[in-house]
mmCIF file of C-alpha atoms and ligand atoms in Angstrom:
data_model
loop_
_atom_site.group_PDB
_atom_site.id
_atom_site.type_symbol
_atom_site.label_atom_id
_atom_site.label_comp_id
_atom_site.label_asym_id
_atom_site.label_seq_id
_atom_site.Cartn_x
_atom_site.Cartn_y
_atom_site.Cartn_z
ATOM 1 C CA GLY A 1 -0.219 -15.085 -6.881
ATOM 2 C CA ARG A 2 -3.155 -14.677 -9.199
ATOM 3 C CA VAL A 3 -5.233 -11.515 -8.975
ATOM 4 C CA LEU A 4 -8.721 -10.675 -10.200
ATOM 5 C CA ALA A 5 -9.889 -7.080 -10.559
ATOM 6 C CA LEU A 6 -13.408 -5.817 -11.266
ATOM 7 C CA CYS A 7 -13.498 -2.600 -13.225
ATOM 8 C CA GLY A 8 -15.426 -0.159 -15.352
ATOM 9 C CA GLY A 9 -14.021 2.663 -17.449
ATOM 10 C CA VAL A 10 -11.511 5.407 -16.755
ATOM 11 C CA GLY A 11 -10.919 5.234 -12.959
ATOM 12 C CA GLY A 12 -10.845 1.456 -13.013
ATOM 13 C CA ALA A 13 -8.530 1.280 -16.018
ATOM 14 C CA LYS A 14 -5.897 3.403 -14.232
ATOM 15 C CA LEU A 15 -5.596 0.944 -11.356
ATOM 16 C CA ALA A 16 -5.805 -1.954 -13.844
ATOM 17 C CA LEU A 17 -2.734 -0.473 -15.570
ATOM 18 C CA GLY A 18 -0.916 -0.334 -12.227
ATOM 19 C CA LEU A 19 -1.903 -3.928 -11.491
ATOM 20 C CA GLN A 20 -0.704 -5.024 -14.942
ATOM 21 C CA SER A 21 2.763 -3.639 -14.103
ATOM 22 C CA VAL A 22 3.084 -5.152 -10.619
ATOM 23 C CA VAL A 23 1.374 -8.551 -11.005
ATOM 24 C CA ALA A 24 3.493 -11.322 -12.576
ATOM 25 C CA PRO A 25 2.841 -11.812 -16.323
ATOM 26 C CA GLY A 26 -0.210 -13.986 -17.012
ATOM 27 C CA GLN A 27 -1.516 -13.746 -13.428
ATOM 28 C CA LEU A 28 -3.936 -10.823 -13.763
ATOM 29 C CA THR A 29 -7.572 -11.249 -14.830
ATOM 30 C CA LEU A 30 -9.879 -8.270 -15.339
ATOM 31 C CA ALA A 31 -13.659 -8.592 -15.172
ATOM 32 C CA VAL A 32 -15.002 -5.607 -17.081
ATOM 33 C CA ASN A 33 -18.436 -3.978 -17.074
ATOM 34 C CA THR A 34 -20.474 -4.387 -20.264
ATOM 35 C CA GLY A 35 -23.627 -2.656 -18.982
ATOM 36 C CA ASP A 36 -22.558 0.464 -20.918
ATOM 37 C CA ASP A 37 -22.524 -1.462 -24.205
ATOM 38 C CA PHE A 38 -24.962 -0.480 -26.923
ATOM 39 C CA GLU A 39 -25.425 -0.356 -30.635
ATOM 40 C CA PHE A 40 -24.705 2.804 -32.614
ATOM 41 C CA LEU A 41 -24.819 3.074 -36.414
ATOM 42 C CA GLY A 42 -25.162 -0.718 -36.463
ATOM 43 C CA LEU A 43 -21.860 -1.124 -34.588
ATOM 44 C CA HIS A 44 -21.372 -2.969 -31.298
ATOM 45 C CA ILE A 45 -19.881 -0.477 -28.810
ATOM 46 C CA SER A 46 -18.160 -1.691 -25.594
ATOM 47 C CA PRO A 47 -16.879 1.535 -24.000
ATOM 48 C CA ASP A 48 -15.451 0.110 -20.774
ATOM 49 C CA LEU A 49 -13.761 -2.870 -22.429
ATOM 50 C CA ASP A 50 -12.191 -0.498 -24.952
ATOM 51 C CA THR A 51 -11.074 1.969 -22.274
ATOM 52 C CA VAL A 52 -9.354 -0.882 -20.436
ATOM 53 C CA LEU A 53 -7.939 -2.378 -23.660
ATOM 54 C CA TYR A 54 -6.534 0.934 -24.892
ATOM 55 C CA THR A 55 -5.179 1.894 -21.448
ATOM 56 C CA LEU A 56 -3.411 -1.436 -20.886
ATOM 57 C CA ALA A 57 -2.041 -1.368 -24.442
ATOM 58 C CA GLY A 58 -0.798 2.224 -24.002
ATOM 59 C CA LEU A 59 -3.022 3.374 -26.876
ATOM 60 C CA ASN A 60 -5.484 5.499 -24.869
ATOM 61 C CA ASP A 61 -6.064 9.236 -25.073
ATOM 62 C CA THR A 62 -5.289 10.404 -21.543
ATOM 63 C CA ALA A 63 -6.757 13.907 -21.904
ATOM 64 C CA ARG A 64 -10.149 12.821 -23.278
ATOM 65 C CA GLY A 65 -10.402 9.767 -21.010
ATOM 66 C CA TRP A 66 -11.859 7.502 -23.704
ATOM 67 C CA GLY A 67 -10.867 6.430 -27.204
ATOM 68 C CA ARG A 68 -7.403 6.359 -28.751
ATOM 69 C CA ALA A 69 -4.452 8.725 -28.742
ATOM 70 C CA ASP A 70 -3.352 10.263 -32.033
ATOM 71 C CA GLU A 71 -6.942 10.049 -33.260
ATOM 72 C CA THR A 72 -8.453 11.765 -36.332
ATOM 73 C CA TRP A 73 -12.155 12.500 -36.890
ATOM 74 C CA ASN A 74 -12.785 12.387 -40.642
ATOM 75 C CA PHE A 75 -15.462 9.704 -40.291
ATOM 76 C CA MET A 76 -17.511 11.794 -37.826
ATOM 77 C CA ALA A 77 -17.089 14.992 -39.853
ATOM 78 C CA THR A 78 -18.321 13.212 -42.969
ATOM 79 C CA LEU A 79 -21.249 11.624 -41.110
ATOM 80 C CA ARG A 80 -22.257 15.085 -39.923
ATOM 81 C CA GLU A 81 -22.250 16.383 -43.531
ATOM 82 C CA LEU A 82 -24.639 13.545 -44.365
ATOM 83 C CA GLY A 83 -27.004 14.529 -41.569
ATOM 84 C CA ALA A 84 -26.451 11.226 -39.754
ATOM 85 C CA GLU A 85 -26.764 10.652 -35.993
ATOM 86 C CA ASP A 86 -23.610 12.109 -34.452
ATOM 87 C CA TRP A 87 -24.105 12.497 -30.682
ATOM 88 C CA PHE A 88 -21.671 9.634 -30.013
ATOM 89 C CA SER A 89 -18.179 10.077 -31.463
ATOM 90 C CA LEU A 90 -16.080 7.340 -33.007
ATOM 91 C CA GLY A 91 -12.592 8.351 -34.107
ATOM 92 C CA ASP A 92 -11.136 6.966 -37.324
ATOM 93 C CA ARG A 93 -8.767 4.541 -35.564
ATOM 94 C CA ASP A 94 -11.426 3.521 -33.040
ATOM 95 C CA LEU A 95 -13.796 2.892 -35.961
ATOM 96 C CA ALA A 96 -11.523 0.157 -37.312
ATOM 97 C CA VAL A 97 -11.775 -1.700 -33.993
ATOM 98 C CA HIS A 98 -15.560 -1.312 -34.026
ATOM 99 C CA LEU A 99 -15.972 -2.541 -37.590
ATOM 100 C CA GLU A 100 -13.792 -5.579 -37.021
ATOM 101 C CA ARG A 101 -15.365 -6.479 -33.666
ATOM 102 C CA THR A 102 -18.904 -6.111 -35.022
ATOM 103 C CA ARG A 103 -18.058 -8.261 -38.039
ATOM 104 C CA ARG A 104 -16.646 -11.016 -35.821
ATOM 105 C CA LEU A 105 -19.621 -10.915 -33.434
ATOM 106 C CA ARG A 106 -22.000 -11.215 -36.400
ATOM 107 C CA ALA A 107 -19.937 -14.168 -37.649
ATOM 108 C CA GLY A 108 -20.686 -15.901 -34.353
ATOM 109 C CA GLU A 109 -17.650 -15.254 -32.142
ATOM 110 C CA THR A 110 -18.237 -14.317 -28.509
ATOM 111 C CA LEU A 111 -17.271 -10.908 -27.131
ATOM 112 C CA THR A 112 -14.810 -12.767 -24.863
ATOM 113 C CA ASP A 113 -13.067 -14.339 -27.870
ATOM 114 C CA VAL A 114 -12.887 -11.081 -29.803
ATOM 115 C CA MET A 115 -11.591 -9.039 -26.837
ATOM 116 C CA GLY A 116 -9.066 -11.761 -25.965
ATOM 117 C CA ASP A 117 -7.711 -11.610 -29.484
ATOM 118 C CA LEU A 118 -7.622 -7.798 -29.554
ATOM 119 C CA ALA A 119 -5.790 -7.817 -26.201
ATOM 120 C CA ARG A 120 -3.221 -10.319 -27.492
ATOM 121 C CA ARG A 121 -2.644 -8.374 -30.704
ATOM 122 C CA THR A 122 -2.153 -5.083 -28.861
ATOM 123 C CA GLY A 123 0.291 -6.584 -26.357
ATOM 124 C CA VAL A 124 -1.930 -6.444 -23.274
ATOM 125 C CA ASN A 125 -0.509 -8.481 -20.401
ATOM 126 C CA ALA A 126 -3.762 -9.355 -18.636
ATOM 127 C CA ARG A 127 -6.814 -11.475 -19.297
ATOM 128 C CA LEU A 128 -9.547 -9.066 -20.365
ATOM 129 C CA LEU A 129 -12.942 -10.648 -19.656
ATOM 130 C CA PRO A 130 -16.348 -9.140 -20.314
ATOM 131 C CA MET A 131 -18.429 -9.930 -17.190
ATOM 132 C CA THR A 132 -20.827 -11.784 -19.509
ATOM 133 C CA ASP A 133 -21.252 -12.486 -23.198
ATOM 134 C CA SER A 134 -25.012 -12.118 -22.771
ATOM 135 C CA PRO A 135 -26.737 -8.801 -23.472
ATOM 136 C CA LEU A 136 -27.046 -6.874 -20.192
ATOM 137 C CA ARG A 137 -27.866 -3.174 -20.414
ATOM 138 C CA THR A 138 -27.730 -0.503 -17.726
ATOM 139 C CA VAL A 139 -30.907 1.591 -17.650
ATOM 140 C CA VAL A 140 -30.997 4.944 -15.841
ATOM 141 C CA HIS A 141 -34.356 5.964 -14.342
ATOM 142 C CA THR A 142 -35.155 9.679 -14.377
ATOM 143 C CA PRO A 143 -38.305 11.731 -13.652
ATOM 144 C CA ALA A 144 -38.824 11.947 -17.436
ATOM 145 C CA GLY A 145 -38.563 8.183 -17.945
ATOM 146 C CA GLU A 146 -35.957 5.499 -18.502
ATOM 147 C CA LEU A 147 -32.789 6.167 -20.502
ATOM 148 C CA PRO A 148 -30.329 3.662 -21.962
ATOM 149 C CA PHE A 149 -26.989 4.331 -20.255
ATOM 150 C CA GLN A 150 -25.173 6.077 -23.135
ATOM 151 C CA HIS A 151 -28.206 8.308 -23.734
ATOM 152 C CA TYR A 152 -28.039 9.388 -20.081
ATOM 153 C CA PHE A 153 -24.257 9.695 -20.038
ATOM 154 C CA VAL A 154 -23.326 11.162 -23.415
ATOM 155 C CA LYS A 155 -26.471 12.464 -25.123
ATOM 156 C CA HIS A 156 -27.868 14.066 -21.933
ATOM 157 C CA ARG A 157 -24.422 14.678 -20.316
ATOM 158 C CA CYS A 158 -25.540 13.104 -16.987
ATOM 159 C CA GLU A 159 -27.865 16.076 -16.450
ATOM 160 C CA PRO A 160 -31.151 14.251 -15.624
ATOM 161 C CA VAL A 161 -31.781 13.464 -11.962
ATOM 162 C CA VAL A 162 -31.256 9.747 -11.293
ATOM 163 C CA THR A 163 -34.137 8.141 -9.390
ATOM 164 C CA GLY A 164 -32.934 4.569 -9.886
ATOM 165 C CA ILE A 165 -30.736 2.270 -11.950
ATOM 166 C CA SER A 166 -31.591 -1.160 -13.333
ATOM 167 C CA PHE A 167 -29.824 -3.808 -15.392
ATOM 168 C CA ALA A 168 -31.950 -5.201 -18.208
ATOM 169 C CA GLY A 169 -31.131 -8.841 -18.895
ATOM 170 C CA ALA A 170 -29.224 -9.418 -15.625
ATOM 171 C CA SER A 171 -31.329 -12.327 -14.397
ATOM 172 C CA GLN A 172 -30.939 -14.227 -17.696
ATOM 173 C CA ALA A 173 -27.281 -13.300 -18.242
ATOM 174 C CA VAL A 174 -24.750 -16.119 -18.097
ATOM 175 C CA ALA A 175 -21.612 -15.164 -16.170
ATOM 176 C CA ASN A 176 -18.435 -15.436 -18.220
ATOM 177 C CA PRO A 177 -17.272 -19.044 -17.674
ATOM 178 C CA ALA A 178 -13.616 -17.930 -17.590
ATOM 179 C CA LEU A 179 -14.509 -15.497 -14.815
ATOM 180 C CA ARG A 180 -16.251 -18.238 -12.814
ATOM 181 C CA GLN A 181 -13.142 -20.352 -13.280
ATOM 182 C CA ALA A 182 -10.901 -17.526 -12.027
ATOM 183 C CA LEU A 183 -13.121 -17.118 -8.953
ATOM 184 C CA ALA A 184 -13.043 -20.832 -8.127
ATOM 185 C CA ASP A 185 -9.245 -21.001 -8.528
ATOM 186 C CA PRO A 186 -7.632 -21.896 -5.160
ATOM 187 C CA GLY A 187 -4.530 -20.002 -6.353
ATOM 188 C CA LEU A 188 -6.442 -16.699 -6.479
ATOM 189 C CA THR A 189 -4.853 -14.442 -3.839
ATOM 190 C CA ALA A 190 -6.807 -11.176 -4.130
ATOM 191 C CA ILE A 191 -9.952 -9.703 -5.624
ATOM 192 C CA VAL A 192 -9.690 -5.966 -6.204
ATOM 193 C CA VAL A 193 -12.721 -3.756 -6.836
ATOM 194 C CA CYS A 194 -11.262 -0.829 -8.778
ATOM 195 C CA PRO A 195 -12.227 2.797 -7.979
ATOM 196 C CA SER A 196 -14.932 2.755 -10.644
ATOM 197 C CA ASN A 197 -18.447 4.093 -10.146
ATOM 198 C CA PRO A 198 -20.089 1.560 -7.749
ATOM 199 C CA PHE A 199 -23.564 2.113 -9.236
ATOM 200 C CA LEU A 200 -22.806 2.391 -12.923
ATOM 201 C CA SER A 201 -19.670 0.262 -13.327
ATOM 202 C CA ILE A 202 -19.473 -2.333 -10.536
ATOM 203 C CA ASP A 203 -23.170 -3.008 -9.800
ATOM 204 C CA PRO A 204 -23.776 -4.267 -13.366
ATOM 205 C CA ILE A 205 -21.024 -6.875 -12.771
ATOM 206 C CA LEU A 206 -22.582 -7.871 -9.427
ATOM 207 C CA SER A 207 -26.022 -8.088 -11.082
ATOM 208 C CA VAL A 208 -25.019 -10.916 -13.442
ATOM 209 C CA ARG A 209 -26.809 -14.050 -12.294
ATOM 210 C CA GLY A 210 -24.631 -15.969 -9.825
ATOM 211 C CA LEU A 211 -21.648 -13.604 -9.843
ATOM 212 C CA ARG A 212 -22.186 -11.937 -6.473
ATOM 213 C CA ALA A 213 -22.496 -15.353 -4.814
ATOM 214 C CA ALA A 214 -19.425 -16.626 -6.673
ATOM 215 C CA LEU A 215 -17.462 -13.604 -5.424
ATOM 216 C CA GLN A 216 -18.648 -14.207 -1.859
ATOM 217 C CA ASP A 217 -17.747 -17.892 -2.109
ATOM 218 C CA SER A 218 -14.232 -17.194 -3.341
ATOM 219 C CA MET A 219 -11.461 -17.859 -0.817
ATOM 220 C CA ALA A 220 -9.642 -14.687 -1.847
ATOM 221 C CA PRO A 221 -10.077 -11.474 0.170
ATOM 222 C CA ILE A 222 -12.099 -8.760 -1.602
ATOM 223 C CA VAL A 223 -10.698 -5.256 -1.310
ATOM 224 C CA VAL A 224 -12.420 -2.163 -2.733
ATOM 225 C CA VAL A 225 -10.600 1.050 -3.565
ATOM 226 C CA SER A 226 -12.953 3.950 -2.830
ATOM 227 C CA PRO A 227 -13.709 6.075 -5.904
ATOM 228 C CA LEU A 228 -14.010 9.152 -3.642
ATOM 229 C CA VAL A 229 -11.243 11.590 -2.777
ATOM 230 C CA GLY A 230 -12.142 14.147 -0.132
ATOM 231 C CA GLY A 231 -15.796 13.086 -0.409
ATOM 232 C CA GLN A 232 -15.857 13.875 -4.128
ATOM 233 C CA ALA A 233 -15.721 11.786 -7.280
ATOM 234 C CA VAL A 234 -12.402 12.116 -9.115
ATOM 235 C CA LYS A 235 -14.217 12.111 -12.437
ATOM 236 C CA GLY A 236 -17.732 11.412 -13.632
ATOM 237 C CA PRO A 237 -21.113 11.466 -11.907
ATOM 238 C CA THR A 238 -20.512 9.203 -8.861
ATOM 239 C CA ALA A 239 -21.062 11.930 -6.235
ATOM 240 C CA LYS A 240 -24.014 13.478 -8.124
ATOM 241 C CA ILE A 241 -25.766 10.097 -8.373
ATOM 242 C CA MET A 242 -25.117 9.179 -4.730
ATOM 243 C CA GLY A 243 -26.650 12.486 -3.662
ATOM 244 C CA GLU A 244 -29.683 12.018 -5.922
ATOM 245 C CA LEU A 245 -30.232 8.476 -4.625
ATOM 246 C CA GLY A 246 -30.155 9.840 -1.062
ATOM 247 C CA LEU A 247 -26.869 8.134 -0.131
ATOM 248 C CA ASP A 248 -24.126 9.701 1.947
ATOM 249 C CA VAL A 249 -21.309 10.877 -0.325
ATOM 250 C CA ASN A 250 -18.490 9.543 1.854
ATOM 251 C CA SER A 251 -16.539 6.353 2.579
ATOM 252 C CA GLN A 252 -19.366 5.162 4.851
ATOM 253 C CA GLY A 253 -21.800 5.304 1.924
ATOM 254 C CA ILE A 254 -19.412 3.282 -0.253
ATOM 255 C CA ALA A 255 -18.794 0.740 2.542
ATOM 256 C CA GLU A 256 -22.536 0.320 3.132
ATOM 257 C CA HIS A 257 -23.108 -0.149 -0.577
ATOM 258 C CA TYR A 258 -20.630 -3.057 -0.641
ATOM 259 C CA ALA A 259 -21.574 -4.458 2.788
ATOM 260 C CA GLY A 260 -21.574 -8.255 2.926
ATOM 261 C CA LEU A 261 -19.292 -8.492 -0.084
ATOM 262 C CA ILE A 262 -16.009 -6.800 0.758
ATOM 263 C CA ASP A 263 -13.388 -7.689 3.358
ATOM 264 C CA GLY A 264 -11.501 -4.387 3.339
ATOM 265 C CA MET A 265 -11.430 -0.901 1.920
ATOM 266 C CA VAL A 266 -8.717 1.457 0.702
ATOM 267 C CA ILE A 267 -9.521 5.149 1.167
ATOM 268 C CA ASP A 268 -7.716 8.380 0.381
ATOM 269 C CA THR A 269 -5.717 10.256 3.020
ATOM 270 C CA SER A 270 -8.140 13.175 2.628
ATOM 271 C CA ASP A 271 -10.917 10.858 3.887
ATOM 272 C CA ALA A 272 -8.813 9.402 6.735
ATOM 273 C CA ALA A 273 -11.316 10.647 9.344
ATOM 274 C CA ASP A 274 -13.879 8.146 7.941
ATOM 275 C CA ALA A 275 -11.664 5.102 8.640
ATOM 276 C CA ALA A 276 -12.670 4.374 12.218
ATOM 277 C CA GLY A 277 -16.394 4.195 11.467
ATOM 278 C CA LEU A 278 -16.325 1.719 8.581
ATOM 279 C CA GLY A 279 -16.397 -1.488 10.628
ATOM 280 C CA ILE A 280 -13.983 -3.321 8.292
ATOM 281 C CA PRO A 281 -10.197 -3.226 7.889
ATOM 282 C CA VAL A 282 -9.173 0.024 6.166
ATOM 283 C CA HIS A 283 -5.950 1.071 4.485
ATOM 284 C CA VAL A 284 -5.415 4.825 4.139
ATOM 285 C CA THR A 285 -3.165 6.097 1.371
ATOM 286 C CA ARG A 286 -3.000 8.516 -1.549
ATOM 287 C CA THR A 287 -5.422 7.115 -4.138
ATOM 288 C CA LEU A 288 -5.215 9.835 -6.819
ATOM 289 C CA MET A 289 -3.477 8.274 -9.822
ATOM 290 C CA ARG A 290 -1.769 10.898 -11.957
ATOM 291 C CA SER A 291 1.570 9.337 -12.890
ATOM 292 C CA THR A 292 2.482 5.779 -13.827
ATOM 293 C CA GLU A 293 4.311 5.571 -10.491
ATOM 294 C CA ASP A 294 1.057 6.560 -8.662
ATOM 295 C CA LYS A 295 -0.776 3.707 -10.403
ATOM 296 C CA CYS A 296 1.927 1.132 -9.630
ATOM 297 C CA SER A 297 2.387 2.139 -5.999
ATOM 298 C CA LEU A 298 -1.375 2.103 -5.350
ATOM 299 C CA ALA A 299 -1.571 -1.339 -6.996
ATOM 300 C CA ARG A 300 1.272 -2.605 -4.773
ATOM 301 C CA GLU A 301 -0.353 -1.207 -1.619
ATOM 302 C CA VAL A 302 -3.756 -2.677 -2.465
ATOM 303 C CA LEU A 303 -2.229 -6.123 -2.988
ATOM 304 C CA ALA A 304 -0.177 -5.892 0.220
ATOM 305 C CA PHE A 305 -3.345 -4.863 2.108
ATOM 306 C CA ALA A 306 -5.239 -7.840 0.631
ATOM 307 C CA ALA A 307 -2.341 -10.165 1.538
ATOM 308 C CA SER A 308 -2.528 -8.939 5.151
ATOM 309 C CA MET A 309 -6.101 -10.260 5.324
ATOM 310 C CA ARG A 310 -5.492 -13.802 4.132
HETATM 311 N N1 FO1 B 1 -17.969 9.684 -24.118
HETATM 312 C C1 FO1 B 1 -18.466 10.902 -24.393
HETATM 313 O O1 FO1 B 1 -18.689 11.692 -23.479
HETATM 314 N N2 FO1 B 1 -18.756 11.263 -25.705
HETATM 315 C C2 FO1 B 1 -18.522 10.444 -26.749
HETATM 316 O O2 FO1 B 1 -18.791 10.798 -27.892
HETATM 317 C C3 FO1 B 1 -17.952 9.152 -26.469
HETATM 318 C C4 FO1 B 1 -17.642 8.266 -27.482
HETATM 319 C C5 FO1 B 1 -17.034 7.046 -27.165
HETATM 320 C C6 FO1 B 1 -16.664 6.166 -28.181
HETATM 321 C C7 FO1 B 1 -16.062 4.965 -27.885
HETATM 322 C C8 FO1 B 1 -15.822 4.621 -26.540
HETATM 323 O O3 FO1 B 1 -15.236 3.451 -26.250
HETATM 324 C C9 FO1 B 1 -16.189 5.484 -25.524
HETATM 325 C C10 FO1 B 1 -16.793 6.707 -25.818
HETATM 326 N N3 FO1 B 1 -17.159 7.590 -24.808
HETATM 327 C C11 FO1 B 1 -17.695 8.816 -25.115
HETATM 328 C C12 FO1 B 1 -16.952 7.267 -23.397
HETATM 329 C C13 FO1 B 1 -18.074 6.435 -22.774
HETATM 330 O O4 FO1 B 1 -19.325 6.698 -23.258
HETATM 331 C C14 FO1 B 1 -18.137 6.613 -21.253
HETATM 332 O O5 FO1 B 1 -17.006 7.211 -20.741
HETATM 333 C C15 FO1 B 1 -18.271 5.299 -20.557
HETATM 334 O O6 FO1 B 1 -19.325 4.528 -21.009
HETATM 335 C C16 FO1 B 1 -18.412 5.502 -19.032
HETATM 336 O O7 FO1 B 1 -17.639 4.552 -18.403
HETATM 337 CA CA1 CA B 2 -15.232 -13.911 0.896
#
């Protein structure tokens, strides 16, 4: 059956890759966070869409976690010699994607059209949908003021204390029509929330006007894969942010965050003790995705778990 997955960057892209291998060709749709998007050197940057694109196309740099494999950095080195802004790095190959995408956006194409074409040309076997084509920007609140997401994440290396998070433009944003269509499809059999950061990667998607309600109205069961392993984030600032926001850094905290939306949760074996207290169906398994086989077997288990709830 058809499957829809919500995802952000690295953690989400790994499960998306597993889903791409186990879901029948043409049946997987990915709704990707664009709250991290911004403009740098006049270029439109979509970090999560690119992480998912490169991962599904097999072009990603696995060690760095973002950008392309086999990358060179002549552009950045030359920029630095010119005294230009250089806190955000674009590799030479990545730069070509950014130049072409920005040109097409300026010529009037939507982000959905451009990403769809890039996905087709790189051999991706899933529908890659930005959650919205409207500008929606994640803003991180800190004691020293508000920071655009990439300033918080890259320029300030997630060091500032997070006192809140908001999504500028969310109430005016128009949900991607193709995503609304996927949600209304009676043939949709599962909605998977990937193990991405709930606050920084999934909440922006849920903040798009009408999307949370459309998810709730969908007939398909919604299953979230916890981004925590042993009460810790696999990568990135999830645990740090949860602590700073006064939330419990455990499966219970994740379940409460998604309460009213999700029908089931997949947690890691190291968090198995949490299962009984979650109040929703839980599937316990190994959720760390190192190998391709890890990604595929987790994808299969998540879909089987969702199928058990229909
Ligand atoms: N992350 C960094 O920590 N430093 C960078 O210079 C950087 C550049 C970059 C360029 C293109 C791209 O698609 C992603 C890039 N990222 C970089 C990753 C990105 O900022 C974050 O990982 C995501 O926004 C969080 O999901
Ligand atoms: Ca429902």
